[in-house]
XYZ file of C-alpha atoms in Angstrom:
579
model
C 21.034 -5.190 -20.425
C 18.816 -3.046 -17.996
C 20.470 -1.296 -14.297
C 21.415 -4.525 -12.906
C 23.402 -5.655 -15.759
C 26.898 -7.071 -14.902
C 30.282 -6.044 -16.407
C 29.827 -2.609 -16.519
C 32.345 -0.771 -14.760
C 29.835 2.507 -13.965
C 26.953 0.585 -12.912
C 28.447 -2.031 -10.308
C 25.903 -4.723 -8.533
C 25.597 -3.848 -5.268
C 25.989 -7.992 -4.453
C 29.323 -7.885 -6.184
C 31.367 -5.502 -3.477
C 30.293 -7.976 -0.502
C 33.342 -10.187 0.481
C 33.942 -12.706 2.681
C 36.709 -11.471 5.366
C 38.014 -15.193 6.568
C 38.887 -12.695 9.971
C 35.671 -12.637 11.457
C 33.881 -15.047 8.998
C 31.547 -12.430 7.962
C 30.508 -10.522 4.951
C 31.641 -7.079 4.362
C 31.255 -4.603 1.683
C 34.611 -4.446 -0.344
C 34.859 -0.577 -0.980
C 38.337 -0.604 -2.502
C 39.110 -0.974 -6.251
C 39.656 -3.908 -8.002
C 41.055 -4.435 -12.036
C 37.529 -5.056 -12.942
C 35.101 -2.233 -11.372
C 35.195 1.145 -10.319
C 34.690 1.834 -6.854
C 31.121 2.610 -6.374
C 30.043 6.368 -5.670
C 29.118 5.377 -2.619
C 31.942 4.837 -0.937
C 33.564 8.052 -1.787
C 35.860 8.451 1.608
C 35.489 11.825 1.640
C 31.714 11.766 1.540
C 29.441 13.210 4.524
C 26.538 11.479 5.798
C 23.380 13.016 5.095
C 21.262 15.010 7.389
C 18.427 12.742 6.547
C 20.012 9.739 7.809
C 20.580 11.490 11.447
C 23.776 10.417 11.894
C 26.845 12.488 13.077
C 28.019 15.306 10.840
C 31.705 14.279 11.039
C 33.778 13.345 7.919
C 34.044 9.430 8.146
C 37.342 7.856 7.985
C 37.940 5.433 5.080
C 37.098 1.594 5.649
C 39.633 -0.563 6.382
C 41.849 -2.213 3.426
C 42.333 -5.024 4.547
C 39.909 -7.187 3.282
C 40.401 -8.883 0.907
C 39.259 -8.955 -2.485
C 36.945 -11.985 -3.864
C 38.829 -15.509 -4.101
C 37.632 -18.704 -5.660
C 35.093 -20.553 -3.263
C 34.966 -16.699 -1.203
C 32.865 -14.768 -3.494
C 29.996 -12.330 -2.121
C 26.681 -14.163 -1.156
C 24.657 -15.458 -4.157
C 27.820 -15.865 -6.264
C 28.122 -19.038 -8.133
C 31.323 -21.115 -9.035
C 34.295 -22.099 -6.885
C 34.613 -24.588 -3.668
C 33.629 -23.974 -0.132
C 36.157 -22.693 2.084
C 37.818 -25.330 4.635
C 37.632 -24.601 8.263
C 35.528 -22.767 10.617
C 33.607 -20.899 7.983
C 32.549 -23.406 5.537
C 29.187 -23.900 3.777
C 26.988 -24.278 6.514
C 27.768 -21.181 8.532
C 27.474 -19.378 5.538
C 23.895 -20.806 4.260
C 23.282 -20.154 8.024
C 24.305 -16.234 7.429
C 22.178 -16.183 4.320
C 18.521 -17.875 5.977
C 18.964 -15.385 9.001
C 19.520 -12.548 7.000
C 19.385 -12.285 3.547
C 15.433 -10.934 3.314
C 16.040 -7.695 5.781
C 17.206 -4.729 5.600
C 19.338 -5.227 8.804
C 22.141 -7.065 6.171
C 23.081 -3.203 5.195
C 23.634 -2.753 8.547
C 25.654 -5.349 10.724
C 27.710 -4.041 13.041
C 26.880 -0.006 12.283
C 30.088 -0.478 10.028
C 30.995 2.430 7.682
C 30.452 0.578 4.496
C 26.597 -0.505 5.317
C 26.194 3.329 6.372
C 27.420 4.615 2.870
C 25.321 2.076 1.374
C 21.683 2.585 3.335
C 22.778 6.444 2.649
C 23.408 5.723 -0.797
C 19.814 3.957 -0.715
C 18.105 6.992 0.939
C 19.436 8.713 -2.209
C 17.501 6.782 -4.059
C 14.581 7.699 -3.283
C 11.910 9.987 -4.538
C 9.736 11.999 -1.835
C 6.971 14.690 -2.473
C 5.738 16.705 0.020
C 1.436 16.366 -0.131
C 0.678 18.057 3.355
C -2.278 17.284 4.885
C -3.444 15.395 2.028
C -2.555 11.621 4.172
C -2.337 11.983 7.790
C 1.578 11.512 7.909
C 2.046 8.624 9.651
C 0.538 5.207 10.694
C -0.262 4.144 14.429
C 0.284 0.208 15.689
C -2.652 -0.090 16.963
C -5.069 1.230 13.443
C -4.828 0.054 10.364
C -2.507 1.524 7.683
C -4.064 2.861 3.900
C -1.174 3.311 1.703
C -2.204 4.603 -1.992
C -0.323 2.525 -4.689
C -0.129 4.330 -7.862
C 1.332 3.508 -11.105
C 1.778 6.104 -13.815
C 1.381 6.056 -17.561
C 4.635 8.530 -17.644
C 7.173 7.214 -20.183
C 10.284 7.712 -18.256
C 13.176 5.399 -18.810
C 14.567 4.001 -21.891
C 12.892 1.841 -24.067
C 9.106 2.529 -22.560
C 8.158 5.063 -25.679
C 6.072 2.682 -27.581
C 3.685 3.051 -24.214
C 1.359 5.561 -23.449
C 0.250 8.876 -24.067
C 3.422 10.217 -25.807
C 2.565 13.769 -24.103
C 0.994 11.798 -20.879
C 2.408 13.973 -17.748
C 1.668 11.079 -15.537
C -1.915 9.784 -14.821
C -3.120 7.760 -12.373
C -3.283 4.936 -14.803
C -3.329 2.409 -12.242
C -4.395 2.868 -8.670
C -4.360 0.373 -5.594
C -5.768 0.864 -2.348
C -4.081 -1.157 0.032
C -5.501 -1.115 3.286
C -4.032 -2.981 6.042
C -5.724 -4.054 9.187
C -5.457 -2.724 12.457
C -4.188 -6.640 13.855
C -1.934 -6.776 10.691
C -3.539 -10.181 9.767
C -4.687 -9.071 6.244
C -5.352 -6.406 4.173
C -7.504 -5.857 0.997
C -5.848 -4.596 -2.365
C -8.482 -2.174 -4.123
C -7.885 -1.384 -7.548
C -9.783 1.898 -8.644
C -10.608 2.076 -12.491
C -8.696 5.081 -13.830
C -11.661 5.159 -16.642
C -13.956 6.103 -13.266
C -16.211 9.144 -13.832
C -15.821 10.984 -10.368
C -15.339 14.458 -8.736
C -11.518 15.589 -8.344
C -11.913 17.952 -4.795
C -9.695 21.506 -5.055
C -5.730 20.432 -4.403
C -3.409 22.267 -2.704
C -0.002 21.704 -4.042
C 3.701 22.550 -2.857
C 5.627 24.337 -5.854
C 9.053 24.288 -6.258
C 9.514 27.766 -4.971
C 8.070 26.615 -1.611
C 4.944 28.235 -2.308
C 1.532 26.258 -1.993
C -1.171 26.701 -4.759
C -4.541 25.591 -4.967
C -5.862 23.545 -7.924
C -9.776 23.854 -8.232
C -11.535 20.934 -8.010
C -13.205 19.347 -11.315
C -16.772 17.154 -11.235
C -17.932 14.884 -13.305
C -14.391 13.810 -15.069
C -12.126 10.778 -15.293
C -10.288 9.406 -12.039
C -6.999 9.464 -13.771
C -6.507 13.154 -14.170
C -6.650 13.560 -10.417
C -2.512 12.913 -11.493
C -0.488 15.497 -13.472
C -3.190 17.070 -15.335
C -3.004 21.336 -14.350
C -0.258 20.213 -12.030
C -1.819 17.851 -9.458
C 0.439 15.953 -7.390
C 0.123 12.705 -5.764
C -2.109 14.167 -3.207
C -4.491 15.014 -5.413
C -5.044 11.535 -6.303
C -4.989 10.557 -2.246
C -7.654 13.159 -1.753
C -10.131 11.961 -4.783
C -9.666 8.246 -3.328
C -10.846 9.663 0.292
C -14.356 11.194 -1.673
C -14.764 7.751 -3.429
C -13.963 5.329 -0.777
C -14.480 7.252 2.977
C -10.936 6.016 3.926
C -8.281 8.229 5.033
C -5.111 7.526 3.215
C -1.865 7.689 5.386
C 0.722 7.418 2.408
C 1.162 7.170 -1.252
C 4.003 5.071 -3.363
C 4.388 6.039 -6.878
C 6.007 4.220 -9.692
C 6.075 4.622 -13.425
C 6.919 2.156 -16.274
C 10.039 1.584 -15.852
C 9.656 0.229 -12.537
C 7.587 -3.039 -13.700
C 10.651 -3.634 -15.853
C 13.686 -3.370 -13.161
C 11.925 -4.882 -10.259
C 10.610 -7.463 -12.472
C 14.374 -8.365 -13.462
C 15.309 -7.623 -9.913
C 13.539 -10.739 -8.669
C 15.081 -13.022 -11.960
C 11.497 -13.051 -13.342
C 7.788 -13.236 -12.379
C 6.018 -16.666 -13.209
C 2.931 -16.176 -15.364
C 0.174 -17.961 -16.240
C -1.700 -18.179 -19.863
C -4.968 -19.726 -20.297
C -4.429 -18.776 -24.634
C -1.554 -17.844 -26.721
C -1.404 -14.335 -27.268
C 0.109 -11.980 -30.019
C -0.857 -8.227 -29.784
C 0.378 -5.855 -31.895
C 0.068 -3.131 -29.776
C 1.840 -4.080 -26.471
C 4.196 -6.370 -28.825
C 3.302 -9.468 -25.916
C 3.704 -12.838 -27.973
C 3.505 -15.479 -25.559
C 2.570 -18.699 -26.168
C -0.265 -20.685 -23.412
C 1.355 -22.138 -20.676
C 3.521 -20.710 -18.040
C 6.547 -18.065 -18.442
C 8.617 -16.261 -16.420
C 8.563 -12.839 -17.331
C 10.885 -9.648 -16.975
C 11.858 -6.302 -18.341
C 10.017 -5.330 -21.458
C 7.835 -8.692 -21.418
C 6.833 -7.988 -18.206
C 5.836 -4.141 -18.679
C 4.145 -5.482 -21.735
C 2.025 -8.114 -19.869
C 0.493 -5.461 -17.720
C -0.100 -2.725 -20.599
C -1.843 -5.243 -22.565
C -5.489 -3.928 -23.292
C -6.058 -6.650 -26.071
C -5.150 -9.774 -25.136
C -7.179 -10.962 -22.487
C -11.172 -11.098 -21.309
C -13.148 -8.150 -23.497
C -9.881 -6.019 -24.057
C -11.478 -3.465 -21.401
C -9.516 -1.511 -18.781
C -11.123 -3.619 -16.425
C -10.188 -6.849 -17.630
C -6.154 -5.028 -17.628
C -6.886 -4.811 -14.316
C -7.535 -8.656 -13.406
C -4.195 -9.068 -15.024
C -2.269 -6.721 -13.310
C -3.190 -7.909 -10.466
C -2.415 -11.350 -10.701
C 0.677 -10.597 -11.786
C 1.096 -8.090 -8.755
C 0.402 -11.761 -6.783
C 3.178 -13.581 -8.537
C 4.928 -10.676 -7.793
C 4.725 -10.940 -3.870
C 4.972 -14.414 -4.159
C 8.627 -14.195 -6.042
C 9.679 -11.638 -3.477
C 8.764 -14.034 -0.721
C 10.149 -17.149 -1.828
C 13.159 -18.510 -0.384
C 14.986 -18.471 -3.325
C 14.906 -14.396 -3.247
C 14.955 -14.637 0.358
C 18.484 -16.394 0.977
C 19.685 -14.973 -2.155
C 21.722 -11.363 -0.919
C 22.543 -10.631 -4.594
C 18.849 -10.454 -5.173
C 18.012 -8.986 -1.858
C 20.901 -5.782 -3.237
C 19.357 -5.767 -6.893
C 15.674 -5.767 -5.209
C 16.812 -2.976 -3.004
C 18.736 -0.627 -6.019
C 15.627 -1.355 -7.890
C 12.783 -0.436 -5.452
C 14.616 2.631 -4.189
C 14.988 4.185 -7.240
C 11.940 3.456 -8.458
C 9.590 4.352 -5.658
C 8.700 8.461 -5.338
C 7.008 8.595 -1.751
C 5.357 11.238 0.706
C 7.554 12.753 3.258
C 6.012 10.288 6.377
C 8.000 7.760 4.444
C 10.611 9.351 2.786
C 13.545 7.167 3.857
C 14.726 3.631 4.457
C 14.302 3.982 8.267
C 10.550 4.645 7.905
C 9.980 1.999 5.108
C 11.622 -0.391 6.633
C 9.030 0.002 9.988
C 6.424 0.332 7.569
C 8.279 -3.423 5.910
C 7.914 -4.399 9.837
C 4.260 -3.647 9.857
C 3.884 -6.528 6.798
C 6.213 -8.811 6.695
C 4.347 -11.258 9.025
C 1.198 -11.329 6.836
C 0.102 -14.547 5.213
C -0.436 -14.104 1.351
C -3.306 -16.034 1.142
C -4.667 -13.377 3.598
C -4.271 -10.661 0.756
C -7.583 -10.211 -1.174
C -7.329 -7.762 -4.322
C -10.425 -6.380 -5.710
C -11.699 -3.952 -7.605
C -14.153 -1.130 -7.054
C -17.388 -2.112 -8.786
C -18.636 -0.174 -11.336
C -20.869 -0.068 -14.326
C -20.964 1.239 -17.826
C -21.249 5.414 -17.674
C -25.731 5.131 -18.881
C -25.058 9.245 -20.025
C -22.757 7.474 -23.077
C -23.993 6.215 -25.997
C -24.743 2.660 -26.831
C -21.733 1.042 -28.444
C -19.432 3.748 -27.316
C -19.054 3.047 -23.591
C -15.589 4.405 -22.536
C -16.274 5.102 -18.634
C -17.701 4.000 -16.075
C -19.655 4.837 -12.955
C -19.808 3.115 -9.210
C -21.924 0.127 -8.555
C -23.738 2.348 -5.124
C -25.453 -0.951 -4.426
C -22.609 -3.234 -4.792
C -19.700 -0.568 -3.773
C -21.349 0.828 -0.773
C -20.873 -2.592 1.212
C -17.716 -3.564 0.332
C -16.363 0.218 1.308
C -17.782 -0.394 4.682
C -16.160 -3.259 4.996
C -12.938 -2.021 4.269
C -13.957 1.271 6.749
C -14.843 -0.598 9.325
C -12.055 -2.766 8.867
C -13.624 -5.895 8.055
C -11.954 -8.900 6.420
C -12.420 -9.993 2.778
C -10.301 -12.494 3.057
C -12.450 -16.450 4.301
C -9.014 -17.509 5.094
C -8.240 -15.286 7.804
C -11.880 -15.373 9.259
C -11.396 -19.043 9.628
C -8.050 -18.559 11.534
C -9.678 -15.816 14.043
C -12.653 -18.701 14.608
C -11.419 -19.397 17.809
C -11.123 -15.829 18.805
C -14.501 -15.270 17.160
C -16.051 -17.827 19.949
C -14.098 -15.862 22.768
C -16.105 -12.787 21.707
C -19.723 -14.192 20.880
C -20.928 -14.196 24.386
C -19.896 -10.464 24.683
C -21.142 -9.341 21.324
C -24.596 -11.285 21.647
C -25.542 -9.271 24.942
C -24.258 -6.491 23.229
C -27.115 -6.448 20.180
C -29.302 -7.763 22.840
C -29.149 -4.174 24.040
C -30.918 -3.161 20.754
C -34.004 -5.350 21.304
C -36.918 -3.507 22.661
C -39.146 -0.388 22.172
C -37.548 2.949 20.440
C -38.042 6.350 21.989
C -39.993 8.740 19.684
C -37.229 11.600 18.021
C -38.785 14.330 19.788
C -37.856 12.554 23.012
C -34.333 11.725 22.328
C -31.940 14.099 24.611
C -28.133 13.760 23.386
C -24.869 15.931 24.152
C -22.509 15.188 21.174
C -18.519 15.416 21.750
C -15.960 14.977 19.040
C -13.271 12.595 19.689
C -11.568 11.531 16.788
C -14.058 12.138 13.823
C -13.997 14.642 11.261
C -12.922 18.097 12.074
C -16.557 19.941 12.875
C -18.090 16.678 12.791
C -19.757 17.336 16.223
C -21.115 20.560 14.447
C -22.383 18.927 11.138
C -23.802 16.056 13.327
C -26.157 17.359 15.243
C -27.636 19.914 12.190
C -28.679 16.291 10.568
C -30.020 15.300 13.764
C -31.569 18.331 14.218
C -33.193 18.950 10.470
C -33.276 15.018 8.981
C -34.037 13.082 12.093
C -36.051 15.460 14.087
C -34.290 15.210 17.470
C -34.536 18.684 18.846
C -32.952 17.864 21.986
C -29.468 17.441 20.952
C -26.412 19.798 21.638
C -22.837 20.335 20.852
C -20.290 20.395 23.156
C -17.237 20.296 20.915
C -14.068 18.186 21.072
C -14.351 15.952 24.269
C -11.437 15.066 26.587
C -9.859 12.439 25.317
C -10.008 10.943 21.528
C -11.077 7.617 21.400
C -10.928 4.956 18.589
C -14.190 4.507 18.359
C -17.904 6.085 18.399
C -19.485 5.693 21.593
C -22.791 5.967 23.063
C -22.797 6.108 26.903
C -26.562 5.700 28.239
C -28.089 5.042 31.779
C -30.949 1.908 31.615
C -33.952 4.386 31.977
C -32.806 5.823 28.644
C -32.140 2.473 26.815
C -35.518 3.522 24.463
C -33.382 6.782 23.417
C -29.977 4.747 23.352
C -31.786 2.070 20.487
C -33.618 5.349 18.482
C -30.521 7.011 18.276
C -28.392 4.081 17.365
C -31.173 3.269 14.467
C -30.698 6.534 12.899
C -26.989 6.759 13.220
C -26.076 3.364 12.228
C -24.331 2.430 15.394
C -23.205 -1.158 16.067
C -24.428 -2.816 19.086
C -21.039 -2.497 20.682
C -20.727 1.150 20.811
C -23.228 1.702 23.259
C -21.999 1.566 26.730
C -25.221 1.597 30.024
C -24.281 2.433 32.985
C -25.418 1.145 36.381
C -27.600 3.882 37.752
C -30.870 5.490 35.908
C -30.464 8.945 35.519
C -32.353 12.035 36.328
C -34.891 13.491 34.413
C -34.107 15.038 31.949
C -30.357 14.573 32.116
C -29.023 14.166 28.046
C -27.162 10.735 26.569
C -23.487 11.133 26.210
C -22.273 10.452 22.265
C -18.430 10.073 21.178
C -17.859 10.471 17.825
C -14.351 8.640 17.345
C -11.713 7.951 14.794
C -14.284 5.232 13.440
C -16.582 8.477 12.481
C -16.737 9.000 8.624
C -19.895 11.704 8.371
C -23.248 12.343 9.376
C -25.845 9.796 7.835
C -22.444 6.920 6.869
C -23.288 3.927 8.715
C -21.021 2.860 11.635
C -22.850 -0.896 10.660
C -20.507 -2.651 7.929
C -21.526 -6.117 6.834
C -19.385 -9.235 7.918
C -19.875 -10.642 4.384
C -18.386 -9.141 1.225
C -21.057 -9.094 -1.122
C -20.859 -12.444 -3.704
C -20.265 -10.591 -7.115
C -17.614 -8.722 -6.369
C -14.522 -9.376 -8.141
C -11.699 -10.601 -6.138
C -8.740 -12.909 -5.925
C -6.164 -13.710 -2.704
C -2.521 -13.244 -3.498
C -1.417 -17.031 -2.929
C -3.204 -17.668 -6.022
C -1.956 -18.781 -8.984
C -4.292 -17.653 -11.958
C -4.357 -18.237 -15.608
C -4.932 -14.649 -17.509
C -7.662 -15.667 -20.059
């Protein structure tokens, strides 16, 4: 029996305390004892409410008592067994109750009553949250996309998992999802980064528990997955190696360890899985037979350790497979069954907060559950997961290939893509086809602006302003300019007025020569140059915003509207046999 067994009096199901009150014909957390349970530690009457939560510091007065305890046909939501109440709040009203809103949050909290306060307190509890810094940017804006680093470590915490692992692992990034979501929140790309990678790990500055912030040098040439735990790196440490490998700018990080595939995996009553082959390793102990299964708890943790079961027993075939079960995953979560279930929706909850060890931007169920908002529109089947390509590591010997390096001429592509933004997903590009005809007529005058002669270097004149790139990327700019691209005539003027979103080129139409030599170099898309009406003077320099889009000097602003064919990559509406 794992945490969200029943019958035990000191670990209660959060979906047992809810109660019917035939009052008001709603549900309401039961907080008094009964024969059978303990009340929950959560409802202590006495208890303050945290200063997280930012509610009032005043002792709370104890919930009413008057409601009643569960009765046959009355039971909490989800609860099986008995006949429907007569009257006014009989089976419909309740499976009305249950589609409205058994999949949100806002369940815990009808009405601001006392009992969903102790409870999303009690949740807040829960949770996990490091302190990184500067290492994500803190938050996420409405109108950008949102990168949130998914990382899942080889630690053996929680009972059971010590036939897993390293037995002295302190926690590698032993798998590692980048989930970027796009700035219209219509779909997002999953990219898995192999944790056999052979990269550079940039110097870390940590938080220590005295408050104190040291710096952990930086290490090249070694395996991604010691960006985690090894000398003491944090979870920022692994955000800041995926910015070097990627370009993107990671706003948050959520961390799990074994245990969690096994509790969330129960949490949801099982995720369906798919076998192309019967299966019996030795190592993961995974004996499944081929067909389809529903897996949880220690099945389910063993399905995604498995290194021997499927495709050429690489890491990278592991990965295939933990993604699609990651898919099923989603998919179980969104169904209606979990949906209208609230007993579910409580065990999901208990599971997933104490699980989940996130930075401090989302360190409580307030923010999550905005960053929940952000998603829960999005169509699966608009969810693409890849996986960075790579190839063997050529400085190993034959027969002995253990890492692996990038793919530059594969990778570089479908990193731009995902920098600039740009859909993996066919799915989704065939939904936005109408909006896609809307902008044609705009975008085709636009590269018609890059059709003509090019101004020599030596004649291009250029003031460059920062607003929103890179800090000193004004600076580092024009040095490339100056020393790789020969245009002498360029100067910087620092951080302009205003930030904008992204890099523009403002140009009068006696300079369009300049405007298309500078936007060959630079890698600017047709749409970021802006003429004006008027020519101007002689003399008189181009005006060049480097915004939030930005990433360096020499890194393409271009990214291709195609992902390239080989990748790897699968949407998460699919249903996939592992093979």
């Amino acid at each position: 029996m794992d945490a969200q067994s029943r019958g035990r009096a000191d670990e209660i199901d959060p979906a047992d305390q809810w109660v019917l009150n035939p009052r008001t014909g709603n549900y309401e957390l039961r907080l008094d004892r009964s024969a059978a349970q303990r009340q929950p530690s959560v409802a202590a009457p006495r208890r303050k409410p945290s200063a997280r939560s930012g509610a009032a510091s005043a002792t709370p007065k104890a919930p009413p008592t008057s409601v009643p305890a569960p009765r046959r046909g009355e039971g909490p939501p989800g609860r099986r067994g008995g006949r429907p109440r007569k009257g006014g709040g009989g089976g419909g009203r309740r499976k009305k109750i249950l589609v409205i809103t058994g999949g949100t949050l806002a369940f815990l909290l009808v009405g601001g009553s006392l009992a969903a306060y102790l409870y999303y307190d009690h949740l807040n509890g829960n949770l996990k949250v490091t302190d990184v810094g500067d290492a994500g940017t803190g938050g996420f804006k409405k109108d950008q996309p949102i990168n949130i680093l998914v990382i899942g470590t080889d630690k053996r915490s929680g009972a059971g998992n010590e036939g897993y692992g390293d037995a002295e692992s302190v926690g590698h990034a032993d798998t590692t999802i980048l989930f970027h979501v796009s700035k219209d929140r219509s779909n997002a790309t999953a990219l898995s980064i192999p944790r056999d990678l052979i990269t550079n790990i940039p110097a870390c500055p940590t938080k220590q528990p005295d408050g104190s912030t040291k710096t952990i040098p930086g290490q090249k040439g070694t395996r991604f997955n010691v960006s985690l735990g090894q000398e003491g790196r944090d979870p920022g440490c692994t955000m800041r190696t995926v910015k070097e490998i990627t370009g993107v700018t990671v706003d948050h990080f959520m961390m799990v360890d074994f245990n969690a595939v096994k509790v969330l995996s129960t949490a949801v009553g099982g995720v369906p899985v798919c076998l192309a082959k019967s299966v019996d390793d030795k190592d993961s102990q995974l004996k499944l037979d081929a067909g389809e299964h529903r897996l949880q708890g220690e099945q389910a943790l063993a399905f995604v350790r498995t290194r021997h079961a499927f495709g050429n027993e690489s890491d990278l075939d592991r990965i295939k497979t933990q993604q699609q079960f990651l898919g099923s995953m989603m998919r179980e979560m969104k169904s209606k069954e979990t949906l209208t279930s609230p007993k579910k929706f409580f065990s999901l909850a208990e599971a997933a907060t104490k699980s989940l060890n996130v930075d401090s931007g989302i360190g409580s169920i307030n923010k999550l559950t905005n960053l929940a908002g952000e998603l829960k529109d999005m169509d699966l089947k608009n969810i693409t997961f890849t996986t960075l390509p790579v190839l063997d590591n050529p400085n190993e010997p034959v027969g002995k290939k253990a890492t692996v390096v990038i793919n530059q001429g594969v990778a570089d592509p479908l990193l731009k893509m995902i920098q600039a933004d740009v859909s993996l997903t066919e799915v989704e590009k065939k939904e936005q086809a109408s909006k896609d005809a809307a902008d044609a007529e705009a975008k085709s005058k636009a590269d018609a602006l890059l059709q003509g002669n090019r101004a020599p270097a030596g004649d291009v004149r250029v003031d460059l302003y920062n607003g929103g790139g890179p800090p000193g990327a004004a600076s580092t700019t024009l040095t490339w300019l100056q020393n790789s691209k020969g245009v002498n005539k360029a100067s910087n003027h620092g951080n302009a007025p205003a930030k904008v979103g992204t890099t523009q080129l403002e140009y009068a139409p006696n300079q369009a020569d300049e405007a298309r030599a500078l936007a060959d170099m630079m890698g600017l898309p047709a749409t970021a140059l802006k003429m004006g009406s008027a020519d101007a003077a002689a003399k008189t320099p181009m005006k060049l915003t480097l915004g939030a889009d930005f990433k360096g000097a020499g890194v393409s602003l271009t990214a291709p509207q195609k992902a390239p064919e080989d990748i790897q990559r699968v949407e998460a509406d699919k249903a996939i046999c592992a093979k």
